Short mmCIF file of C-alpha atoms and ligand atoms in Angstrom, two decimals:
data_model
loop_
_atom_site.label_atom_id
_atom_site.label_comp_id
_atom_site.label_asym_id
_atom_site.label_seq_id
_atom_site.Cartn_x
_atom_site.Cartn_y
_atom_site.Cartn_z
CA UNK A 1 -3.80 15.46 -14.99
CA UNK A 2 -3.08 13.79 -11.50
CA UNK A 3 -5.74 11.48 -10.96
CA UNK A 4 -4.13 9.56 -7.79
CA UNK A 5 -1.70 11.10 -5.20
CA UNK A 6 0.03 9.92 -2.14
CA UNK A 7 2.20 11.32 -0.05
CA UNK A 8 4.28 9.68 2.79
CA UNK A 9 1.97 7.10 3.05
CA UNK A 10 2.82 4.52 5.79
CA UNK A 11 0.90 1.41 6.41
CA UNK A 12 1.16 -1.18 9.13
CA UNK A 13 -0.09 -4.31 9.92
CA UNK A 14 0.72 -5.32 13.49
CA UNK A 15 4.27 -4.36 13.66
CA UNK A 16 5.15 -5.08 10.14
CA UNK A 17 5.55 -2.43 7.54
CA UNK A 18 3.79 -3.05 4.56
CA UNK A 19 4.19 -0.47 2.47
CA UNK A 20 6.25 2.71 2.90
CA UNK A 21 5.74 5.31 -0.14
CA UNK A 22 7.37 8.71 -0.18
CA UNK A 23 5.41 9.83 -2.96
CA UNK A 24 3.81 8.37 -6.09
CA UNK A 25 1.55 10.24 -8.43
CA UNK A 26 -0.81 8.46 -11.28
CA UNK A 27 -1.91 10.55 -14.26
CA UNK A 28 -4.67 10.75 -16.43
CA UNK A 29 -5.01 7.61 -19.11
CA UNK A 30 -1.94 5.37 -17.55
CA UNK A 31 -1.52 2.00 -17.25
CA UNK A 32 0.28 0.44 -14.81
CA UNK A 33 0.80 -3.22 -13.82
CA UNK A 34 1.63 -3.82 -10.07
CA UNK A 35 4.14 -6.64 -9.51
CA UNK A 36 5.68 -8.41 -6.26
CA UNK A 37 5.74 -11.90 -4.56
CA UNK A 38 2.37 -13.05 -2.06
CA UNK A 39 2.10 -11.33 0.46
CA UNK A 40 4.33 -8.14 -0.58
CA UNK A 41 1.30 -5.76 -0.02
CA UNK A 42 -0.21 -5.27 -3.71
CA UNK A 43 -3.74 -6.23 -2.25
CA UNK A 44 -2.92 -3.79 0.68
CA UNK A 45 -1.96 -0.67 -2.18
CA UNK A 46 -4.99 -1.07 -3.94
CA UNK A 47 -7.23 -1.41 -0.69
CA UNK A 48 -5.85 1.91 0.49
CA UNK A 49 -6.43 3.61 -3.19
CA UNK A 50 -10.04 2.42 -3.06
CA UNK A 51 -10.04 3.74 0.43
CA UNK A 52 -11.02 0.11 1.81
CA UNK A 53 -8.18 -0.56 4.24
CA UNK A 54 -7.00 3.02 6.79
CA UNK A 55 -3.42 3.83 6.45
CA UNK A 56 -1.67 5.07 8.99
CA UNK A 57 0.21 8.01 8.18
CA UNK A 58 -0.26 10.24 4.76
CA UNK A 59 -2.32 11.47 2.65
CA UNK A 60 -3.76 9.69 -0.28
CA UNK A 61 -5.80 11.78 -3.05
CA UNK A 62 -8.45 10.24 -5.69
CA UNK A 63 -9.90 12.77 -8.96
CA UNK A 64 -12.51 10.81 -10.52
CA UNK A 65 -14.80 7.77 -10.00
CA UNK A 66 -13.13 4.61 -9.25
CA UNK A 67 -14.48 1.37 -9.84
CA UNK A 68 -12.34 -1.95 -8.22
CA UNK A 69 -12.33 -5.47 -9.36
CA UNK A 70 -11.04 -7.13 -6.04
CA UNK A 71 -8.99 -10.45 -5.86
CA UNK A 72 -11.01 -13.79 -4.28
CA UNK A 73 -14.92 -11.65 -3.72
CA UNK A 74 -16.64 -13.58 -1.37
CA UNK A 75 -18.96 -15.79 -3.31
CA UNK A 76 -22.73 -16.75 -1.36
CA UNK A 77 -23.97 -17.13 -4.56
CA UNK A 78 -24.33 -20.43 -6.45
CA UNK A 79 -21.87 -18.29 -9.29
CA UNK A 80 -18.74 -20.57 -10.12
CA UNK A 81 -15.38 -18.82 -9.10
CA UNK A 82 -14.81 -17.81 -13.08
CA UNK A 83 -18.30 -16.40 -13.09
CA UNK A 84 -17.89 -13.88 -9.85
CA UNK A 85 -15.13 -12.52 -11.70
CA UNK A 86 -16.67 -12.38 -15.06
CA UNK A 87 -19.67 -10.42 -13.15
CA UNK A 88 -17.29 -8.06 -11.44
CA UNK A 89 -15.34 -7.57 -14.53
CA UNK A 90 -18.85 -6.34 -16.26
CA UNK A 91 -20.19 -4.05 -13.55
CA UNK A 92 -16.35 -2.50 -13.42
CA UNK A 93 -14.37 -2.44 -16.14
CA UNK A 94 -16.52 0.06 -18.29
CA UNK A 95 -16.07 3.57 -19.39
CA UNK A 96 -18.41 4.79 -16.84
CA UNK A 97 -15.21 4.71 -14.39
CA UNK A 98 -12.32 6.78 -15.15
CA UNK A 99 -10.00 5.11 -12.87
CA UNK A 100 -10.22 0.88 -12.63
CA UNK A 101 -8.34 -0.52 -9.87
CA UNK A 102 -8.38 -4.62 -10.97
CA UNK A 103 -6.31 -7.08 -8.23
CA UNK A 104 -5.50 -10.45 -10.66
CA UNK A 105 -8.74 -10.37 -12.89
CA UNK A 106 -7.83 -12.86 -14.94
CA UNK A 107 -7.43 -15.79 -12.15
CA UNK A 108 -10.06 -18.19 -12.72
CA UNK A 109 -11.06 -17.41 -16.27
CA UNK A 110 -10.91 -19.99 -18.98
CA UNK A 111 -9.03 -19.24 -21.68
CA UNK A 112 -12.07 -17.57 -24.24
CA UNK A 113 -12.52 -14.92 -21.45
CA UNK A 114 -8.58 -14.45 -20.36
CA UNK A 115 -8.50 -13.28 -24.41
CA UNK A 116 -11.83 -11.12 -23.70
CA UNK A 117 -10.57 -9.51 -20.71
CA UNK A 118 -7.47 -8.84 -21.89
CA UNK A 119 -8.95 -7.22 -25.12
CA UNK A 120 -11.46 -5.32 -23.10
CA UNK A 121 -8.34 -3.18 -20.69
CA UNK A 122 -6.31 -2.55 -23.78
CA UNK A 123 -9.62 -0.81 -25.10
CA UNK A 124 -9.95 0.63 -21.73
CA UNK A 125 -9.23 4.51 -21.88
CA UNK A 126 -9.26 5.67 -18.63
CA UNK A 127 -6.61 4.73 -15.68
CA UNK A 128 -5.54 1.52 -15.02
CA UNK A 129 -3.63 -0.23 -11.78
CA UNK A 130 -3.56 -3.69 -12.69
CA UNK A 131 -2.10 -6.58 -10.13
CA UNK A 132 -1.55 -9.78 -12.13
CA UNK A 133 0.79 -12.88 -12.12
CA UNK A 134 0.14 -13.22 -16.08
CA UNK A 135 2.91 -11.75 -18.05
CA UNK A 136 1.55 -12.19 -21.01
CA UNK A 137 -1.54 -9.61 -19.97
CA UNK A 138 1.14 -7.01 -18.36
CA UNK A 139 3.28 -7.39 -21.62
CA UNK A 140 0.12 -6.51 -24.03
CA UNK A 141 -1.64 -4.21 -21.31
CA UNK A 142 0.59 -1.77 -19.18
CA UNK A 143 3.03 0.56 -20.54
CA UNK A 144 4.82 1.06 -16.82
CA UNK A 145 5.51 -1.75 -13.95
CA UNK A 146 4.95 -0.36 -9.88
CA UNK A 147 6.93 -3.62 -8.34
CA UNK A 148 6.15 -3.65 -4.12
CA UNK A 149 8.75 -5.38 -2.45
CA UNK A 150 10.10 -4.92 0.85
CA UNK A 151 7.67 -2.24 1.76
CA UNK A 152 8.61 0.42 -0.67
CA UNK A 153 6.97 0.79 -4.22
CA UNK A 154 9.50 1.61 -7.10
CA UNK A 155 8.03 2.55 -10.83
CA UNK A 156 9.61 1.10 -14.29
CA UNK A 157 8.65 2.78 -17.83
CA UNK A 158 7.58 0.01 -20.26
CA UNK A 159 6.15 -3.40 -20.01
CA UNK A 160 6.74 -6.45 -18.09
CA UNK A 161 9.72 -7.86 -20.10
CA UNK A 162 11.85 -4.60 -20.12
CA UNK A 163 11.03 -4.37 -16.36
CA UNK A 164 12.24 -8.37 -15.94
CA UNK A 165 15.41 -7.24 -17.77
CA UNK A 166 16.01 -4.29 -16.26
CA UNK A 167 15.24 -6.06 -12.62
CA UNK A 168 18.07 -8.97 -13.34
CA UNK A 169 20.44 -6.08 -14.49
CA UNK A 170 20.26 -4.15 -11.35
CA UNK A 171 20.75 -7.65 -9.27
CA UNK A 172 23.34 -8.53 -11.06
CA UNK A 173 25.08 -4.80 -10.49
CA UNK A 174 24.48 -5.20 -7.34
CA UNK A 175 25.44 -8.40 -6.53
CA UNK A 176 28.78 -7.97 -8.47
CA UNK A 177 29.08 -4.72 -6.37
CA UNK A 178 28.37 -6.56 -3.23
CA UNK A 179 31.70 -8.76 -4.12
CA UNK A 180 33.47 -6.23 -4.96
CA UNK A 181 32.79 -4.77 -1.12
CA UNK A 182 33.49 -7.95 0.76
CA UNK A 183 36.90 -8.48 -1.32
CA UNK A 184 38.35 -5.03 -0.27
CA UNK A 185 36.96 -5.05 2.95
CA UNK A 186 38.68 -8.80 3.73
CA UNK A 187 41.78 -7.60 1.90
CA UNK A 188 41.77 -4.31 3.81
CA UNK A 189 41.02 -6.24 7.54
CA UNK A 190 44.35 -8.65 6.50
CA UNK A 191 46.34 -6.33 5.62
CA UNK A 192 46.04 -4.59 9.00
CA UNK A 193 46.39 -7.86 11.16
CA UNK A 194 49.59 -8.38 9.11
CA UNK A 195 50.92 -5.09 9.57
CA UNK A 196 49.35 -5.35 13.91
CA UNK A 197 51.42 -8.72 13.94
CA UNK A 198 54.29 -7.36 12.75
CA UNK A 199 54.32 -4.88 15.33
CA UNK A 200 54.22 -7.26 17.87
CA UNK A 201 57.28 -9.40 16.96
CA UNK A 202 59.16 -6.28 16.62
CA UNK A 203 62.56 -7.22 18.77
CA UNK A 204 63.40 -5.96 21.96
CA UNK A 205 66.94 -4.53 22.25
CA UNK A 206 68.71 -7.47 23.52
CA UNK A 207 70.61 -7.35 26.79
CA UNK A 208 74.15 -8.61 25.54
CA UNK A 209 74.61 -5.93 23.33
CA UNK A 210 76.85 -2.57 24.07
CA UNK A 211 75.29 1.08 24.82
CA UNK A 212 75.75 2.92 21.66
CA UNK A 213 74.84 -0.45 19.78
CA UNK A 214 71.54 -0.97 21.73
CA UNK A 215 70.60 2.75 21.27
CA UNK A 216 71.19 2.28 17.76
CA UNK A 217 68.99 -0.77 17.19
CA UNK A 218 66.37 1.17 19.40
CA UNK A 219 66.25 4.21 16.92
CA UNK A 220 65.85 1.62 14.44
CA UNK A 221 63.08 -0.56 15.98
CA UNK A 222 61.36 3.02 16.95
CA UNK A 223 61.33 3.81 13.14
CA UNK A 224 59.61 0.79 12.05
CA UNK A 225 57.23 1.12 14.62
CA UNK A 226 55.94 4.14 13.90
CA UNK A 227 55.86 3.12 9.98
CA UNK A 228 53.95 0.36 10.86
CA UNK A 229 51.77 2.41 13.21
CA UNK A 230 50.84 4.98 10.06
CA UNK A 231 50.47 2.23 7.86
CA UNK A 232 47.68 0.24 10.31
CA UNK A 233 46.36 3.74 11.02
CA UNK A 234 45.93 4.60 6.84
CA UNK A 235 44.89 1.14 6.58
CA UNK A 236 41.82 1.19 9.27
CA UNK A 237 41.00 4.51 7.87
CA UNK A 238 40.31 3.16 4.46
CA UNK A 239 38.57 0.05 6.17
CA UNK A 240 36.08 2.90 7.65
CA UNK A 241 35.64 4.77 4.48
CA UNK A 242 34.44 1.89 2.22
CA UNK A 243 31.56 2.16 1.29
CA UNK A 244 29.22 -0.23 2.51
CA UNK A 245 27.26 -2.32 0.12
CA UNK A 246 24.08 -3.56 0.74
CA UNK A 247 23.77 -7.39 0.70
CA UNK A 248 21.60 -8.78 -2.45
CA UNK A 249 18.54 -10.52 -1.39
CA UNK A 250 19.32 -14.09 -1.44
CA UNK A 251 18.11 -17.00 -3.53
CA UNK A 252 16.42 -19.60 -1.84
CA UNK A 253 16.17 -22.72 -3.50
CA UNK A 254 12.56 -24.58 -2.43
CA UNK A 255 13.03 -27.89 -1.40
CA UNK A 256 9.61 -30.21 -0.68
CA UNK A 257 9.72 -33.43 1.02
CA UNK A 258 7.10 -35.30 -1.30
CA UNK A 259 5.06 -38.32 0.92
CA UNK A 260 5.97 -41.81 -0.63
CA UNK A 261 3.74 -42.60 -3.52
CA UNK A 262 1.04 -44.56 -2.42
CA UNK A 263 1.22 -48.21 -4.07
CA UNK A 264 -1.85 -49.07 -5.75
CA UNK A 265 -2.58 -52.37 -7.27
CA UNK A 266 -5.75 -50.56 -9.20
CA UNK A 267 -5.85 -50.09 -12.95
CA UNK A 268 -7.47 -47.01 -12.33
CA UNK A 269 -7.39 -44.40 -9.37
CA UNK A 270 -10.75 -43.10 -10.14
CA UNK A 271 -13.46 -44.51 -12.36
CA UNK A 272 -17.18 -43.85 -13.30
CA UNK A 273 -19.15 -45.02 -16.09
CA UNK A 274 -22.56 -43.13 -15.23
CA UNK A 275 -22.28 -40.30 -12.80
CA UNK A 276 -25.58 -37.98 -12.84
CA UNK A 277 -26.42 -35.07 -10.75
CA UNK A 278 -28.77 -32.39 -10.36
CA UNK A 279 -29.02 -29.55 -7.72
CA UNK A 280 -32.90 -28.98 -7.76
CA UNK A 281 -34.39 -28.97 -11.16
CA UNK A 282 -30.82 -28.41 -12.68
CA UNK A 283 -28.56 -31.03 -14.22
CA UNK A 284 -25.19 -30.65 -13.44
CA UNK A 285 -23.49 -33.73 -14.51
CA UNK A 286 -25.40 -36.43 -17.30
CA UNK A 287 -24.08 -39.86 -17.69
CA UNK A 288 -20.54 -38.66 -17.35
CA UNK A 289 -17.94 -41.59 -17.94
CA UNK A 290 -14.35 -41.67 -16.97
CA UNK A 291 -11.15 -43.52 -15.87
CA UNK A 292 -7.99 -41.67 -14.51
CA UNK A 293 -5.00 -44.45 -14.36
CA UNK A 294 -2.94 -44.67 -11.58
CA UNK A 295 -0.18 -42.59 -11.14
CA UNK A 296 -1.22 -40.30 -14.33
CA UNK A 297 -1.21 -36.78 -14.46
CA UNK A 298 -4.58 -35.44 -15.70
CA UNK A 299 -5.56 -31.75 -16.25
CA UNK A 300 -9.37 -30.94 -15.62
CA UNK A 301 -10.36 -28.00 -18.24
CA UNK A 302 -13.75 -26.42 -19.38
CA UNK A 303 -15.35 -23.21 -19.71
CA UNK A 304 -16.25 -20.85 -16.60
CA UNK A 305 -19.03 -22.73 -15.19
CA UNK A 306 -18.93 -25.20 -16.84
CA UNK A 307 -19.40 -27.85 -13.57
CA UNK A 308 -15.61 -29.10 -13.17
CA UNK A 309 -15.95 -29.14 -9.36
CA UNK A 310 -18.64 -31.92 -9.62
CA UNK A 311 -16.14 -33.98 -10.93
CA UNK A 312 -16.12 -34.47 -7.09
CA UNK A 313 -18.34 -36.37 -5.96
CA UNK A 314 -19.28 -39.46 -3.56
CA UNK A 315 -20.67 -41.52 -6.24
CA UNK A 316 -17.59 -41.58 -8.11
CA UNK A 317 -15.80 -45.06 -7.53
CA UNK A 318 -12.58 -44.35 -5.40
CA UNK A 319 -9.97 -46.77 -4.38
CA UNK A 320 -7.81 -44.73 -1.99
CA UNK A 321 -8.75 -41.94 0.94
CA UNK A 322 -7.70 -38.61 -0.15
CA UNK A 323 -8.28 -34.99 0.72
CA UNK A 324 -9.84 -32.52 -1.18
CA UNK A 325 -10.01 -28.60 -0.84
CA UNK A 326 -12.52 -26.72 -2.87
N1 ATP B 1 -6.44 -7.16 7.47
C1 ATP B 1 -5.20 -7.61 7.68
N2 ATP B 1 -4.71 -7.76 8.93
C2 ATP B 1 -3.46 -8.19 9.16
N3 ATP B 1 -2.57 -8.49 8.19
C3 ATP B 1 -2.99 -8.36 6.92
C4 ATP B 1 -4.32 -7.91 6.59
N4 ATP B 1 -4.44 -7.88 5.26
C5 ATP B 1 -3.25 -8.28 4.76
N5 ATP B 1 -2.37 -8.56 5.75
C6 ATP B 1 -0.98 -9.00 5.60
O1 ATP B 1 -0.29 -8.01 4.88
C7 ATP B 1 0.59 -8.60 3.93
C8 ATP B 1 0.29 -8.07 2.55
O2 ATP B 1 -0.95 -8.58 2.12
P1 ATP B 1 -1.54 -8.34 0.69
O3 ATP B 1 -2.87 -9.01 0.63
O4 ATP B 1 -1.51 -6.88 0.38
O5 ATP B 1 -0.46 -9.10 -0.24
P2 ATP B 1 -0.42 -9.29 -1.82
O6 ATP B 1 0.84 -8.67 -2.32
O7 ATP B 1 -1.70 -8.83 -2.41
O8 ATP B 1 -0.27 -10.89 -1.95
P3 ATP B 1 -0.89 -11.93 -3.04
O9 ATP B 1 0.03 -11.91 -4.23
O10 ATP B 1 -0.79 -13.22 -2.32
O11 ATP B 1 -2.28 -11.53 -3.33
C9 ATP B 1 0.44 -10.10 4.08
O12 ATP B 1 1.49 -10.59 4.87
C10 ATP B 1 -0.90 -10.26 4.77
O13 ATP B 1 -0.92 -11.40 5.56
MG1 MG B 2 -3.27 -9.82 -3.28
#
């Protein structure tokens, strides 16, 4: 059974296109991972299937009750940012919905409740539209792949690694294809300023020579001209009637201009030997000691609310100004 439609959908954002669909239909019990780099419009698809953001032209048709675990929910709550989701992921992802529209659920979960979630959509038996990043939930999860790119929405059968196979076989067609174009068209566009140049240093009959000789040589230069003329005309014809390939979307490589290391005499970049705090009556942080060396890498881990952004705090002993973005 169809349990999402759309038709011509078109959806606009100031005077960009984000998403251009002819027509997609979603049946009963699928599961389908929704791919594509920021800002591509996989926030924007889901929005218009929950019926959250207008489109513009279309039609878009829901059967059944939908429930939608959205990407970054405001938060006025004290709730850590693993905890919003783990809430949302309770209240939505449940049998009570038959269709669960989830945008990067598992962003911000430790690593105990990435395996939970993860467990809890493959048990999932209703429809699915997943957006994630993780490839190892889209590999386990979704059995097809909707990748958004440039507006339009295309659909692969199977999981995230055929579709990443499949994907880098189609670029590669193409941009072999796209090679194949420019060498035939360059070869085509010389071979008809050869044969135009050729033309032109065609000789004129030259003054010295007798009647019957000069009308000769001018039957002969007409000749040539007119094979050359057929031959530039056959030529540009074929130039028109290649077919033109689309170029490949290019590579960029990223390049970042890192700021100089700062030089710091200290030992240690950060140090505290007894940081305590409480919000209220509740104890956040108790007698928490630590040095991070200069110049060391150091990853902060622990469970979904589990007070990691304390770690931040003005009683910790700093030895350098810094910025920091919660
Ligand atoms: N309400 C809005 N008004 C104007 N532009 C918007 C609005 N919402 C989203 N956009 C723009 O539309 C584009 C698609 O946004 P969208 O949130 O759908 O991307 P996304 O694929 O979900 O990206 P990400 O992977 O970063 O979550 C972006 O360029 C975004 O800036
Ligand atoms: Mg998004």
């Amino acid at each position: 059974m169809e349990k999402i439609i759309l038709k011509d959908v078109i959806k606009y954002y100031g005077d960009r296109k984000i998403l251009d669909i002819k027509e997609l239909k979603i049946y009963s019990g699928e599961k389908i991972g929704v791919v594509g780099i920021n800002g591509s419009g996989k926030s924007t698809f889901l929005n218009i299937i929950f019926g959250k953001t207008d489109i513009d032209i279309g039609k878009v048709i829901v059967n059944g009750n939908m429930s939608y675990i959205e990407q970054l929910k405001s938060n006025d709550t004290y709730l850590s940012g693993g905890e919003v989701v783990k809430k949302q992921i309770e209240e939505n992802l449940n049998n009570k919905y038959d269709i669960v529209l989830a945008d990067e659920p598992s962003s911000n979960l430790d690593i105990e409740e990435k395996e939970k979630l993860k467990n809890k959509l493959k048990e999932y038996k209703g429809t699915l539209i997943l957006i994630s990043h993780d490839r190892n939930l889209l590999d386990e999860v979704v059995d097809s792949i909707l990748e958004v790119e440039n507006g339009s929405v295309t659909k692969y059968k199977g999981n995230y690694s055929k579709y990443k196979k499949e994907k880098e076989q189609k670029e590669k067609r193409k941009e072999f294809e796209y090679i194949k174009y420019l060498e035939e068209k360059n070869r085509l566009e010389v071979s008809i300023n050869k044969v135009k140049n050729e033309a032109k240093t065609m000789k004129k009959t030259p003054k010295r020579m007798g009647n019957s000789e000069a009308r000769l040589h001018k039957r002969g230069v007409e000749n040539k001209r007119e094979k050359v003329e057929k031959s530039s005309k056959s030529l540009e014809t074929r130039l028109g009637k290649l077919e033109e390939k689309e170029k490949p979307n290019e590579k960029y490589n990223i390049f970042m201009k890192m700021p100089e290391i700062l030089k710091l005499k200290a030992k240690f970049v950060v140090s505290s030997d007894n940081l305590n705090i409480k919000i209220g009556n509740k104890e956040l942080l108790n007698n928490v000691k630590f040095n991070i060396k200069t110049n060391s890498k150091t990853a902060l881990i622990g469970k979904n609310g589990s007070r990691k952004n304390h770690i931040n705090n003005k009683y910790i002993r700093r030895k350098f100004k810094y910025k920091y973005k919660p």
